[in-house]
């Protein structure tokens, strides 16, 4: 049950990031956008890994590294 909640929270974070950017509430270059994507990817990686959904794990590992790259770029 805990892993389900982690997965749903991760999915929600990524969807929230996308919705906020689409609505013009935050910039795709903002720290908040990158953090939402980072934590979202971590949540989905945990849930997908436990479930054995390795294509989803792979996708979200890439998503995680993109978020880290974006976050480093924003902080500098």
Short mmCIF file of N, CA, C and O in Angstrom, two decimals:
data_model
loop_
_atom_site.label_atom_id
_atom_site.label_comp_id
_atom_site.label_asym_id
_atom_site.label_seq_id
_atom_site.Cartn_x
_atom_site.Cartn_y
_atom_site.Cartn_z
N UNK A 1 0.82 -1.20 0.00
CA UNK A 1 0.00 0.00 0.00
C UNK A 1 0.87 1.27 0.00
O UNK A 1 0.54 2.23 -0.66
N UNK A 2 1.96 1.25 0.76
CA UNK A 2 2.84 2.42 0.81
C UNK A 2 3.42 2.71 -0.57
O UNK A 2 3.48 3.88 -0.98
N UNK A 3 3.79 1.66 -1.30
CA UNK A 3 4.38 1.87 -2.63
C UNK A 3 3.35 2.40 -3.62
O UNK A 3 3.71 3.14 -4.54
N UNK A 4 2.11 2.05 -3.44
CA UNK A 4 1.05 2.60 -4.28
C UNK A 4 0.91 4.10 -4.04
O UNK A 4 0.80 4.87 -4.99
N UNK A 5 0.92 4.48 -2.79
CA UNK A 5 0.82 5.90 -2.44
C UNK A 5 2.01 6.67 -2.99
O UNK A 5 1.84 7.75 -3.58
N UNK A 6 3.20 6.11 -2.85
CA UNK A 6 4.41 6.76 -3.38
C UNK A 6 4.29 6.94 -4.90
O UNK A 6 4.61 8.00 -5.43
N UNK A 7 3.80 5.92 -5.58
CA UNK A 7 3.63 6.01 -7.03
C UNK A 7 2.60 7.05 -7.43
O UNK A 7 2.81 7.83 -8.37
N UNK A 8 1.48 7.10 -6.71
CA UNK A 8 0.44 8.09 -7.02
C UNK A 8 0.92 9.51 -6.73
O UNK A 8 0.64 10.43 -7.50
N UNK A 9 1.63 9.68 -5.64
CA UNK A 9 2.17 11.02 -5.33
C UNK A 9 3.18 11.44 -6.40
O UNK A 9 3.18 12.59 -6.85
N UNK A 10 4.02 10.51 -6.84
CA UNK A 10 4.98 10.81 -7.90
C UNK A 10 4.28 11.20 -9.20
O UNK A 10 4.64 12.19 -9.84
N UNK A 11 3.27 10.44 -9.56
CA UNK A 11 2.50 10.76 -10.77
C UNK A 11 1.83 12.12 -10.64
O UNK A 11 1.83 12.92 -11.59
N UNK A 12 1.29 12.38 -9.45
CA UNK A 12 0.64 13.67 -9.22
C UNK A 12 1.62 14.83 -9.32
O UNK A 12 1.28 15.89 -9.86
N UNK A 13 2.84 14.63 -8.83
CA UNK A 13 3.85 15.70 -8.89
C UNK A 13 4.20 16.03 -10.34
O UNK A 13 4.31 17.21 -10.70
N UNK A 14 4.37 15.01 -11.16
CA UNK A 14 4.70 15.25 -12.57
C UNK A 14 3.54 15.92 -13.30
O UNK A 14 3.73 16.86 -14.07
N UNK A 15 2.32 15.45 -13.03
CA UNK A 15 1.15 16.07 -13.65
C UNK A 15 0.96 17.52 -13.18
O UNK A 15 0.61 18.39 -13.98
N UNK A 16 1.21 17.77 -11.90
CA UNK A 16 1.10 19.12 -11.38
C UNK A 16 2.13 20.04 -12.05
O UNK A 16 1.81 21.16 -12.43
N UNK A 17 3.35 19.54 -12.19
CA UNK A 17 4.39 20.34 -12.87
C UNK A 17 3.96 20.70 -14.28
O UNK A 17 4.06 21.86 -14.70
N UNK A 18 3.44 19.72 -15.01
CA UNK A 18 3.01 19.96 -16.39
C UNK A 18 1.84 20.94 -16.43
O UNK A 18 1.82 21.86 -17.26
N UNK A 19 0.89 20.77 -15.52
CA UNK A 19 -0.28 21.66 -15.50
C UNK A 19 0.12 23.09 -15.17
O UNK A 19 -0.38 24.05 -15.79
N UNK A 20 1.02 23.25 -14.21
CA UNK A 20 1.45 24.60 -13.82
C UNK A 20 2.20 25.30 -14.94
O UNK A 20 2.03 26.50 -15.17
N UNK A 21 3.04 24.56 -15.66
CA UNK A 21 3.75 25.15 -16.80
C UNK A 21 2.77 25.49 -17.92
O UNK A 21 2.83 26.56 -18.51
N UNK A 22 1.85 24.58 -18.18
CA UNK A 22 0.87 24.80 -19.26
C UNK A 22 -0.03 26.00 -18.95
O UNK A 22 -0.43 26.72 -19.87
N UNK A 23 -0.34 26.20 -17.68
CA UNK A 23 -1.19 27.32 -17.28
C UNK A 23 -0.41 28.62 -17.14
O UNK A 23 -0.99 29.67 -16.88
N UNK A 24 0.91 28.56 -17.29
CA UNK A 24 1.73 29.75 -17.17
C UNK A 24 1.96 30.20 -15.74
O UNK A 24 2.36 31.32 -15.49
N UNK A 25 1.71 29.31 -14.79
CA UNK A 25 1.88 29.65 -13.37
C UNK A 25 3.33 29.55 -12.92
O UNK A 25 3.74 30.25 -12.00
N UNK A 26 4.09 28.66 -13.54
CA UNK A 26 5.53 28.56 -13.28
C UNK A 26 6.24 28.38 -14.61
O UNK A 26 5.64 28.00 -15.61
N UNK A 27 7.52 28.64 -14.60
CA UNK A 27 8.35 28.50 -15.79
C UNK A 27 8.99 27.11 -15.81
O UNK A 27 9.29 26.54 -14.76
N UNK A 28 9.21 26.62 -17.01
CA UNK A 28 9.91 25.33 -17.12
C UNK A 28 11.37 25.45 -16.69
O UNK A 28 12.04 24.45 -16.49
N UNK A 29 11.84 26.67 -16.52
CA UNK A 29 13.20 26.91 -16.04
C UNK A 29 13.24 27.18 -14.54
O UNK A 29 14.28 27.58 -14.03
N UNK A 30 12.12 26.96 -13.87
CA UNK A 30 12.09 27.27 -12.44
C UNK A 30 12.54 26.08 -11.60
O UNK A 30 12.44 24.92 -12.00
N UNK A 31 13.01 26.40 -10.41
CA UNK A 31 13.44 25.39 -9.46
C UNK A 31 12.26 24.50 -9.05
O UNK A 31 12.40 23.28 -8.94
N UNK A 32 11.09 25.09 -8.85
CA UNK A 32 9.92 24.32 -8.45
C UNK A 32 9.52 23.29 -9.50
O UNK A 32 9.15 22.15 -9.16
N UNK A 33 9.57 23.67 -10.75
CA UNK A 33 9.23 22.74 -11.84
C UNK A 33 10.19 21.55 -11.84
O UNK A 33 9.77 20.40 -11.93
N UNK A 34 11.46 21.83 -11.71
CA UNK A 34 12.46 20.76 -11.74
C UNK A 34 12.33 19.86 -10.51
O UNK A 34 12.47 18.64 -10.61
N UNK A 35 12.04 20.43 -9.35
CA UNK A 35 11.87 19.64 -8.14
C UNK A 35 10.63 18.75 -8.22
O UNK A 35 10.66 17.59 -7.78
N UNK A 36 9.53 19.28 -8.75
CA UNK A 36 8.33 18.45 -8.93
C UNK A 36 8.63 17.26 -9.83
O UNK A 36 8.22 16.13 -9.55
N UNK A 37 9.34 17.50 -10.91
CA UNK A 37 9.70 16.41 -11.82
C UNK A 37 10.66 15.42 -11.17
O UNK A 37 10.52 14.21 -11.33
N UNK A 38 11.62 15.92 -10.41
CA UNK A 38 12.58 15.07 -9.73
C UNK A 38 11.88 14.14 -8.74
O UNK A 38 12.06 12.92 -8.78
N UNK A 39 11.08 14.70 -7.84
CA UNK A 39 10.40 13.88 -6.85
C UNK A 39 9.34 12.99 -7.47
O UNK A 39 9.10 11.87 -7.01
N UNK A 40 8.72 13.48 -8.54
CA UNK A 40 7.75 12.65 -9.25
C UNK A 40 8.41 11.42 -9.86
O UNK A 40 7.91 10.29 -9.73
N UNK A 41 9.54 11.62 -10.48
CA UNK A 41 10.26 10.50 -11.09
C UNK A 41 10.70 9.50 -10.03
O UNK A 41 10.59 8.28 -10.23
N UNK A 42 11.18 10.00 -8.90
CA UNK A 42 11.60 9.09 -7.82
C UNK A 42 10.43 8.24 -7.34
O UNK A 42 10.56 7.03 -7.16
N UNK A 43 9.28 8.86 -7.16
CA UNK A 43 8.10 8.12 -6.72
C UNK A 43 7.69 7.03 -7.69
O UNK A 43 7.38 5.90 -7.30
N UNK A 44 7.71 7.36 -8.96
CA UNK A 44 7.32 6.37 -9.99
C UNK A 44 8.38 5.28 -10.11
O UNK A 44 8.04 4.11 -10.32
N UNK A 45 9.64 5.63 -9.98
CA UNK A 45 10.71 4.62 -10.02
C UNK A 45 10.52 3.61 -8.89
O UNK A 45 10.63 2.40 -9.10
N UNK A 46 10.24 4.11 -7.69
CA UNK A 46 10.05 3.20 -6.56
C UNK A 46 8.86 2.28 -6.81
O UNK A 46 8.97 1.06 -6.67
N UNK A 47 7.74 2.85 -7.19
CA UNK A 47 6.54 2.04 -7.42
C UNK A 47 6.73 1.05 -8.55
O UNK A 47 6.40 -0.13 -8.43
N UNK A 48 7.28 1.52 -9.66
CA UNK A 48 7.46 0.66 -10.83
C UNK A 48 8.49 -0.43 -10.57
O UNK A 48 8.34 -1.56 -11.04
N UNK A 49 9.54 -0.10 -9.83
CA UNK A 49 10.56 -1.10 -9.51
C UNK A 49 9.99 -2.22 -8.66
O UNK A 49 10.26 -3.40 -8.91
N UNK A 50 9.18 -1.87 -7.68
CA UNK A 50 8.55 -2.88 -6.82
C UNK A 50 7.61 -3.76 -7.64
O UNK A 50 7.53 -4.97 -7.44
N UNK A 51 6.93 -3.16 -8.59
CA UNK A 51 5.95 -3.87 -9.42
C UNK A 51 6.60 -4.62 -10.59
O UNK A 51 5.92 -5.37 -11.29
N UNK A 52 7.87 -4.37 -10.85
CA UNK A 52 8.55 -5.04 -11.95
C UNK A 52 8.23 -4.43 -13.31
O UNK A 52 8.40 -5.08 -14.34
N UNK A 53 7.77 -3.20 -13.31
CA UNK A 53 7.45 -2.50 -14.55
C UNK A 53 8.70 -1.76 -15.03
O UNK A 53 8.82 -0.54 -14.91
N UNK A 54 9.63 -2.52 -15.58
CA UNK A 54 10.95 -1.98 -15.90
C UNK A 54 10.97 -0.95 -17.03
O UNK A 54 11.80 -0.03 -16.98
N UNK A 55 10.10 -1.01 -18.03
CA UNK A 55 10.08 0.09 -19.00
C UNK A 55 9.74 1.43 -18.34
O UNK A 55 10.33 2.46 -18.67
N UNK A 56 8.83 1.41 -17.38
CA UNK A 56 8.49 2.63 -16.64
C UNK A 56 9.66 3.08 -15.77
O UNK A 56 9.91 4.29 -15.66
N UNK A 57 10.35 2.15 -15.17
CA UNK A 57 11.55 2.49 -14.39
C UNK A 57 12.57 3.17 -15.30
O UNK A 57 13.11 4.22 -14.96
N UNK A 58 12.83 2.59 -16.46
CA UNK A 58 13.80 3.16 -17.39
C UNK A 58 13.43 4.56 -17.83
O UNK A 58 14.27 5.47 -17.83
N UNK A 59 12.18 4.74 -18.19
CA UNK A 59 11.70 6.07 -18.60
C UNK A 59 11.90 7.08 -17.48
O UNK A 59 12.39 8.20 -17.72
N UNK A 60 11.57 6.71 -16.28
CA UNK A 60 11.65 7.65 -15.17
C UNK A 60 13.06 7.87 -14.67
O UNK A 60 13.35 8.92 -14.09
N UNK A 61 13.96 6.94 -14.89
CA UNK A 61 15.37 7.19 -14.60
C UNK A 61 15.88 8.29 -15.53
O UNK A 61 16.58 9.22 -15.09
N UNK A 62 15.51 8.22 -16.79
CA UNK A 62 15.89 9.28 -17.74
C UNK A 62 15.25 10.59 -17.30
O UNK A 62 15.90 11.65 -17.29
N UNK A 63 13.96 10.56 -16.93
CA UNK A 63 13.23 11.74 -16.47
C UNK A 63 13.94 12.35 -15.26
O UNK A 63 14.08 13.56 -15.15
N UNK A 64 14.40 11.49 -14.36
CA UNK A 64 15.12 11.91 -13.17
C UNK A 64 16.41 12.65 -13.54
O UNK A 64 16.69 13.73 -13.00
N UNK A 65 17.19 12.10 -14.45
CA UNK A 65 18.44 12.75 -14.85
C UNK A 65 18.20 14.06 -15.58
O UNK A 65 18.96 15.02 -15.42
N UNK A 66 17.12 14.13 -16.36
CA UNK A 66 16.77 15.40 -17.01
C UNK A 66 16.42 16.44 -15.94
O UNK A 66 16.84 17.60 -16.04
N UNK A 67 15.66 16.03 -14.93
CA UNK A 67 15.30 16.95 -13.85
C UNK A 67 16.53 17.41 -13.07
O UNK A 67 16.65 18.58 -12.71
N UNK A 68 17.45 16.49 -12.82
CA UNK A 68 18.69 16.86 -12.11
C UNK A 68 19.49 17.85 -12.95
O UNK A 68 19.96 18.87 -12.44
N UNK A 69 19.60 17.58 -14.24
CA UNK A 69 20.32 18.50 -15.14
C UNK A 69 19.66 19.88 -15.11
O UNK A 69 20.33 20.91 -14.98
N UNK A 70 18.32 19.90 -15.22
CA UNK A 70 17.61 21.16 -15.21
C UNK A 70 17.76 21.91 -13.89
O UNK A 70 17.91 23.12 -13.86
N UNK A 71 17.75 21.17 -12.80
CA UNK A 71 17.90 21.77 -11.48
C UNK A 71 19.29 22.37 -11.30
O UNK A 71 19.43 23.50 -10.80
N UNK A 72 20.30 21.65 -11.72
CA UNK A 72 21.68 22.17 -11.64
C UNK A 72 21.80 23.43 -12.48
O UNK A 72 22.40 24.43 -12.05
N UNK A 73 21.20 23.41 -13.65
CA UNK A 73 21.25 24.57 -14.55
C UNK A 73 20.55 25.79 -13.93
O UNK A 73 21.03 26.91 -14.04
N UNK A 74 19.42 25.56 -13.27
CA UNK A 74 18.66 26.63 -12.64
C UNK A 74 19.42 27.21 -11.45
O UNK A 74 19.45 28.41 -11.24
N UNK A 75 20.05 26.33 -10.66
CA UNK A 75 20.75 26.78 -9.46
C UNK A 75 21.99 27.60 -9.80
O UNK A 75 22.32 28.54 -9.09
N UNK A 76 22.65 27.25 -10.90
CA UNK A 76 23.88 27.99 -11.29
C UNK A 76 23.59 29.37 -11.76
O UNK A 76 22.91 29.92 -12.31
#
